[in-house]
Amino acid sequence: MKIDIITLQPALLESPFNHSMIQRAKDKGFVTINIINLRDYAINAHGQVDDYQYGGGAGMVMMCEPLANAIEDLKKERNYDEIIYTSPDGELLNQSISNTLSLYENIILLCGHYKGIDERIRQLYVTKEISIGNYVLTGGELAAAVITDSIVRLIPGVLGNEESALTDSFQDDLLAPPVYTRPAEFKGLKVPDVLLSGNFKLIEEWRMNQAEEKTKERRPEM
Ligand code: ADE
């Protein structure tokens, strides 16, 4: 899979993809993450990529030309399954969206800034808008990092043990059950006996039961 991220703040995306599972996924060739600095497509030597909004009002708008040129350059190289704009107006990210995106070959993540992008870029190029929650971030970069993280771990083959993605919270519309490791007792709190029983059928039942209880209690709408 190839993920191209268009951003005005490339430095914000330097670290998130250089650790842990995403680094391993890159090393093994499951994903290529390419950061495109929108400033390279500025309309003049001042590095201009934004301008005042027509009709007045506070806040700058990201201009059509730099965005269109950046996207057109990428489209010359490959076909995209989705061109995604990260925006608080978008569809709320959930596990089902991440599952779908993880099966694609090529996507663009376009990070908004300031007041956002000129509406015509949405009309001409953007095929999907995703929000990572009902709050406003300074820019779309952290949202792009969240979206990328949530999909890269689902790319078939990335996780050593396929099971562990299948038993994630949300994967079957249930929150994950509690987990424990050594020691068997900590500050007077014991690991539930069933987990030490070696009876895998009982353990599975207990986990399913805990997952259902937790989901009912915390996220009844699921
Ligand atoms: N940009 C600003 N806020 C955002 C959000 N909540 N989700 C995605 N992109 C954003």
mmCIF file of C-alpha atoms and ligand atoms in Angstrom:
data_model
loop_
_atom_site.group_PDB
_atom_site.id
_atom_site.type_symbol
_atom_site.label_atom_id
_atom_site.label_comp_id
_atom_site.label_asym_id
_atom_site.label_seq_id
_atom_site.Cartn_x
_atom_site.Cartn_y
_atom_site.Cartn_z
ATOM 1 C CA MET A 1 0.000 0.000 0.000
ATOM 2 C CA LYS A 2 1.150 3.533 -0.692
ATOM 3 C CA ILE A 3 0.009 6.448 1.448
ATOM 4 C CA ASP A 4 0.835 9.938 0.192
ATOM 5 C CA ILE A 5 0.320 12.704 2.721
ATOM 6 C CA ILE A 6 0.121 16.299 1.528
ATOM 7 C CA THR A 7 0.917 18.724 4.315
ATOM 8 C CA LEU A 8 2.095 22.206 5.199
ATOM 9 C CA GLN A 9 3.779 20.864 8.344
ATOM 10 C CA PRO A 10 5.919 17.887 7.271
ATOM 11 C CA ALA A 11 7.940 18.049 10.501
ATOM 12 C CA LEU A 12 4.814 17.096 12.450
ATOM 13 C CA LEU A 13 4.774 13.779 10.575
ATOM 14 C CA GLU A 14 8.447 12.905 10.926
ATOM 15 C CA SER A 15 8.271 10.863 14.085
ATOM 16 C CA PRO A 16 4.904 9.040 14.137
ATOM 17 C CA PHE A 17 5.812 6.679 11.309
ATOM 18 C CA ASN A 18 9.336 5.835 12.461
ATOM 19 C CA HIS A 19 8.557 3.556 15.358
ATOM 20 C CA SER A 20 7.115 0.262 16.341
ATOM 21 C CA MET A 21 4.658 -1.453 14.048
ATOM 22 C CA ILE A 22 4.552 1.201 11.320
ATOM 23 C CA GLN A 23 8.333 1.195 11.023
ATOM 24 C CA ARG A 24 8.254 -2.609 10.762
ATOM 25 C CA ALA A 25 5.486 -2.470 8.150
ATOM 26 C CA LYS A 26 7.625 -0.045 6.113
ATOM 27 C CA ASP A 27 10.759 -2.170 6.536
ATOM 28 C CA LYS A 28 8.925 -5.277 5.352
ATOM 29 C CA GLY A 29 7.546 -3.434 2.306
ATOM 30 C CA PHE A 30 3.872 -3.599 3.326
ATOM 31 C CA VAL A 31 3.505 0.174 3.148
ATOM 32 C CA THR A 32 5.280 3.202 1.731
ATOM 33 C CA ILE A 33 4.492 6.504 3.390
ATOM 34 C CA ASN A 34 5.412 9.539 1.364
ATOM 35 C CA ILE A 35 5.230 13.040 2.840
ATOM 36 C CA ILE A 36 4.683 15.838 0.309
ATOM 37 C CA ASN A 37 5.472 19.363 1.431
ATOM 38 C CA LEU A 38 2.741 21.581 -0.014
ATOM 39 C CA ARG A 39 5.138 24.528 0.256
ATOM 40 C CA ASP A 40 7.020 22.998 -2.711
ATOM 41 C CA TYR A 41 3.937 23.906 -4.767
ATOM 42 C CA ALA A 42 3.704 27.517 -3.558
ATOM 43 C CA ILE A 43 2.493 30.054 -6.109
ATOM 44 C CA ASN A 44 5.428 32.435 -5.619
ATOM 45 C CA ALA A 45 8.915 32.810 -4.172
ATOM 46 C CA HIS A 46 7.404 33.836 -0.818
ATOM 47 C CA GLY A 47 6.119 30.318 -0.411
ATOM 48 C CA GLN A 48 2.498 31.440 -0.590
ATOM 49 C CA VAL A 49 -0.060 28.644 -0.404
ATOM 50 C CA ASP A 50 -2.985 30.433 1.241
ATOM 51 C CA ASP A 51 -4.955 33.652 0.845
ATOM 52 C CA TYR A 52 -7.766 35.694 2.377
ATOM 53 C CA GLN A 53 -11.253 34.335 1.933
ATOM 54 C CA TYR A 54 -13.657 35.891 -0.514
ATOM 55 C CA GLY A 55 -16.486 37.632 1.281
ATOM 56 C CA GLY A 56 -14.262 38.583 4.205
ATOM 57 C CA GLY A 57 -13.837 36.980 7.578
ATOM 58 C CA ALA A 58 -10.986 35.830 9.761
ATOM 59 C CA GLY A 59 -8.681 33.023 8.713
ATOM 60 C CA MET A 60 -6.771 32.105 5.601
ATOM 61 C CA VAL A 61 -7.875 29.556 3.011
ATOM 62 C CA MET A 62 -5.541 27.054 1.342
ATOM 63 C CA MET A 63 -5.400 28.008 -2.350
ATOM 64 C CA CYS A 64 -6.488 25.866 -5.298
ATOM 65 C CA GLU A 65 -3.308 25.926 -7.405
ATOM 66 C CA PRO A 66 -0.776 24.451 -4.959
ATOM 67 C CA LEU A 67 -3.201 21.717 -3.896
ATOM 68 C CA ALA A 68 -4.288 20.897 -7.438
ATOM 69 C CA ASN A 69 -0.683 20.798 -8.691
ATOM 70 C CA ALA A 70 0.434 18.548 -5.823
ATOM 71 C CA ILE A 71 -2.482 16.165 -6.412
ATOM 72 C CA GLU A 72 -2.052 16.175 -10.209
ATOM 73 C CA ASP A 73 1.655 15.339 -9.821
ATOM 74 C CA LEU A 74 0.774 12.347 -7.645
ATOM 75 C CA LYS A 75 -1.964 11.219 -10.020
ATOM 76 C CA LYS A 76 0.584 11.085 -12.846
ATOM 77 C CA GLU A 77 2.382 8.346 -10.902
ATOM 78 C CA ARG A 78 -0.526 6.156 -9.849
ATOM 79 C CA ASN A 79 -4.293 5.770 -9.577
ATOM 80 C CA TYR A 80 -5.825 6.482 -6.208
ATOM 81 C CA ASP A 81 -8.562 4.518 -4.493
ATOM 82 C CA GLU A 82 -9.429 7.531 -2.341
ATOM 83 C CA ILE A 83 -8.266 11.117 -1.938
ATOM 84 C CA ILE A 84 -9.066 11.821 1.673
ATOM 85 C CA TYR A 85 -9.312 15.246 3.255
ATOM 86 C CA THR A 86 -8.858 15.288 7.031
ATOM 87 C CA SER A 87 -11.485 17.631 8.370
ATOM 88 C CA PRO A 88 -13.745 18.046 11.407
ATOM 89 C CA ASP A 89 -16.640 18.099 8.870
ATOM 90 C CA GLY A 90 -15.844 14.582 7.700
ATOM 91 C CA GLU A 91 -17.278 11.178 8.441
ATOM 92 C CA LEU A 92 -16.241 10.048 11.933
ATOM 93 C CA LEU A 93 -13.409 7.522 11.733
ATOM 94 C CA ASN A 94 -14.292 4.066 12.981
ATOM 95 C CA GLN A 95 -12.868 0.553 12.726
ATOM 96 C CA SER A 96 -15.006 -0.308 9.748
ATOM 97 C CA ILE A 97 -13.622 2.639 7.726
ATOM 98 C CA SER A 98 -10.064 1.661 8.740
ATOM 99 C CA ASN A 99 -10.700 -1.930 7.656
ATOM 100 C CA THR A 100 -11.882 -0.765 4.238
ATOM 101 C CA LEU A 101 -8.985 1.665 3.744
ATOM 102 C CA SER A 102 -6.441 -0.988 4.739
ATOM 103 C CA LEU A 103 -7.377 -3.028 1.650
ATOM 104 C CA TYR A 104 -6.614 -0.207 -0.808
ATOM 105 C CA GLU A 105 -3.505 0.121 -2.985
ATOM 106 C CA ASN A 106 -3.033 3.888 -3.012
ATOM 107 C CA ILE A 107 -4.513 6.715 -1.001
ATOM 108 C CA ILE A 108 -3.798 10.410 -0.550
ATOM 109 C CA LEU A 109 -4.322 12.077 2.812
ATOM 110 C CA LEU A 110 -4.692 15.808 2.444
ATOM 111 C CA CYS A 111 -4.114 17.755 5.655
ATOM 112 C CA GLY A 112 -6.088 20.952 6.118
ATOM 113 C CA HIS A 113 -4.868 24.077 7.880
ATOM 114 C CA TYR A 114 -6.181 27.498 8.833
ATOM 115 C CA LYS A 115 -9.807 27.862 7.653
ATOM 116 C CA GLY A 116 -9.409 24.823 5.409
ATOM 117 C CA ILE A 117 -9.116 24.270 1.675
ATOM 118 C CA ASP A 118 -10.832 26.105 -1.182
ATOM 119 C CA GLU A 119 -14.180 24.385 -1.733
ATOM 120 C CA ARG A 120 -13.316 23.674 -5.382
ATOM 121 C CA ILE A 121 -10.561 21.257 -4.329
ATOM 122 C CA ARG A 122 -13.214 19.305 -2.496
ATOM 123 C CA GLN A 123 -15.415 19.301 -5.575
ATOM 124 C CA LEU A 124 -12.667 18.415 -8.036
ATOM 125 C CA TYR A 125 -10.445 15.975 -6.184
ATOM 126 C CA VAL A 126 -11.500 14.917 -2.702
ATOM 127 C CA THR A 127 -13.386 11.612 -2.672
ATOM 128 C CA LYS A 128 -13.765 11.220 1.090
ATOM 129 C CA GLU A 129 -13.552 13.410 4.194
ATOM 130 C CA ILE A 130 -12.641 11.935 7.559
ATOM 131 C CA SER A 131 -12.823 13.436 11.040
ATOM 132 C CA ILE A 132 -11.101 11.745 13.956
ATOM 133 C CA GLY A 133 -13.472 13.216 16.522
ATOM 134 C CA ASN A 134 -15.835 16.027 17.392
ATOM 135 C CA TYR A 135 -13.175 18.581 18.284
ATOM 136 C CA VAL A 136 -11.054 20.917 16.222
ATOM 137 C CA LEU A 137 -7.324 20.334 15.789
ATOM 138 C CA THR A 138 -4.845 22.975 14.687
ATOM 139 C CA GLY A 139 -4.294 21.084 11.467
ATOM 140 C CA GLY A 140 -4.994 17.769 9.813
ATOM 141 C CA GLU A 141 -1.537 16.246 10.433
ATOM 142 C CA LEU A 142 -2.324 14.539 13.714
ATOM 143 C CA ALA A 143 -5.549 13.242 12.190
ATOM 144 C CA ALA A 144 -3.569 11.898 9.212
ATOM 145 C CA ALA A 145 -1.188 10.174 11.634
ATOM 146 C CA VAL A 146 -4.106 8.594 13.500
ATOM 147 C CA ILE A 147 -5.781 7.426 10.281
ATOM 148 C CA THR A 148 -2.484 6.035 8.948
ATOM 149 C CA ASP A 149 -1.716 4.195 12.178
ATOM 150 C CA SER A 150 -5.176 2.664 12.356
ATOM 151 C CA ILE A 151 -5.009 1.350 8.783
ATOM 152 C CA VAL A 152 -1.374 0.247 8.506
ATOM 153 C CA ARG A 153 -1.745 -2.229 11.375
ATOM 154 C CA LEU A 154 -4.662 -3.801 9.490
ATOM 155 C CA ILE A 155 -2.845 -4.327 6.186
ATOM 156 C CA PRO A 156 -2.879 -8.100 5.698
ATOM 157 C CA GLY A 157 0.453 -9.501 6.889
ATOM 158 C CA VAL A 158 1.564 -6.532 9.005
ATOM 159 C CA LEU A 159 0.692 -8.044 12.351
ATOM 160 C CA GLY A 160 2.812 -11.067 13.220
ATOM 161 C CA ASN A 161 -0.177 -12.820 14.667
ATOM 162 C CA GLU A 162 -3.317 -12.108 12.596
ATOM 163 C CA GLU A 163 -5.345 -12.989 15.648
ATOM 164 C CA SER A 164 -4.334 -9.875 17.478
ATOM 165 C CA ALA A 165 -6.066 -7.561 14.982
ATOM 166 C CA LEU A 166 -9.133 -9.773 14.973
ATOM 167 C CA THR A 167 -9.393 -9.552 18.762
ATOM 168 C CA ASP A 168 -8.951 -5.753 18.896
ATOM 169 C CA SER A 169 -11.642 -3.634 20.462
ATOM 170 C CA PHE A 170 -14.333 -2.719 17.871
ATOM 171 C CA GLN A 171 -13.360 -5.470 15.429
ATOM 172 C CA ASP A 172 -16.555 -7.382 16.268
ATOM 173 C CA ASP A 173 -18.467 -4.397 17.678
ATOM 174 C CA LEU A 174 -17.258 -5.275 21.165
ATOM 175 C CA LEU A 175 -14.698 -3.602 23.401
ATOM 176 C CA ALA A 176 -11.727 -5.826 24.251
ATOM 177 C CA PRO A 177 -11.822 -7.788 27.525
ATOM 178 C CA PRO A 178 -9.311 -7.017 30.321
ATOM 179 C CA VAL A 179 -5.841 -8.545 29.983
ATOM 180 C CA TYR A 180 -3.274 -9.475 32.635
ATOM 181 C CA THR A 181 0.377 -10.534 32.774
ATOM 182 C CA ARG A 182 2.762 -11.543 35.577
ATOM 183 C CA PRO A 183 2.747 -11.310 38.542
ATOM 184 C CA ALA A 184 -0.392 -13.285 39.417
ATOM 185 C CA GLU A 185 -0.960 -10.967 42.381
ATOM 186 C CA PHE A 186 -0.134 -7.241 42.558
ATOM 187 C CA LYS A 187 -0.872 -4.986 45.548
ATOM 188 C CA GLY A 188 -3.446 -7.500 46.735
ATOM 189 C CA LEU A 189 -5.212 -7.719 43.360
ATOM 190 C CA LYS A 190 -5.294 -11.206 41.868
ATOM 191 C CA VAL A 191 -5.543 -12.270 38.243
ATOM 192 C CA PRO A 192 -8.956 -13.979 37.787
ATOM 193 C CA ASP A 193 -8.577 -17.719 38.506
ATOM 194 C CA VAL A 194 -10.076 -18.713 35.172
ATOM 195 C CA LEU A 195 -7.106 -17.221 33.297
ATOM 196 C CA LEU A 196 -4.733 -19.474 35.258
ATOM 197 C CA SER A 197 -6.912 -22.556 34.801
ATOM 198 C CA GLY A 198 -5.478 -23.689 31.463
ATOM 199 C CA ASN A 199 -9.054 -24.413 30.339
ATOM 200 C CA PHE A 200 -9.200 -22.557 27.017
ATOM 201 C CA LYS A 201 -12.901 -23.074 26.481
ATOM 202 C CA LEU A 202 -13.668 -21.492 29.863
ATOM 203 C CA ILE A 203 -11.153 -18.709 29.163
ATOM 204 C CA GLU A 204 -12.810 -17.908 25.828
ATOM 205 C CA GLU A 205 -16.245 -17.832 27.509
ATOM 206 C CA TRP A 206 -14.944 -15.562 30.254
ATOM 207 C CA ARG A 207 -13.360 -13.185 27.723
ATOM 208 C CA MET A 208 -16.522 -12.988 25.623
ATOM 209 C CA ASN A 209 -18.588 -12.384 28.738
ATOM 210 C CA GLN A 210 -16.247 -9.624 29.956
ATOM 211 C CA ALA A 211 -16.230 -8.002 26.506
ATOM 212 C CA GLU A 212 -20.034 -7.977 26.405
ATOM 213 C CA GLU A 213 -20.336 -6.587 29.955
ATOM 214 C CA LYS A 214 -17.767 -3.868 29.302
ATOM 215 C CA THR A 215 -19.426 -2.867 26.025
ATOM 216 C CA LYS A 216 -22.881 -2.739 27.653
ATOM 217 C CA GLU A 217 -21.539 -0.607 30.493
ATOM 218 C CA ARG A 218 -19.302 1.806 28.559
ATOM 219 C CA ARG A 219 -20.631 1.912 25.003
ATOM 220 C CA PRO A 220 -24.256 0.721 25.075
ATOM 221 C CA GLU A 221 -24.878 2.332 21.652
ATOM 222 C CA MET A 222 -22.492 -0.189 20.044
HETATM 223 N N1 ADE B 1 -8.621 18.881 11.332
HETATM 224 C C1 ADE B 1 -8.995 19.665 12.367
HETATM 225 N N2 ADE B 1 -9.743 19.005 13.236
HETATM 226 C C2 ADE B 1 -9.866 17.732 12.749
HETATM 227 C C3 ADE B 1 -10.538 16.569 13.198
HETATM 228 N N3 ADE B 1 -11.250 16.550 14.328
HETATM 229 N N4 ADE B 1 -10.454 15.464 12.447
HETATM 230 C C4 ADE B 1 -9.760 15.473 11.286
HETATM 231 N N5 ADE B 1 -9.107 16.544 10.811
HETATM 232 C C5 ADE B 1 -9.160 17.673 11.531
#
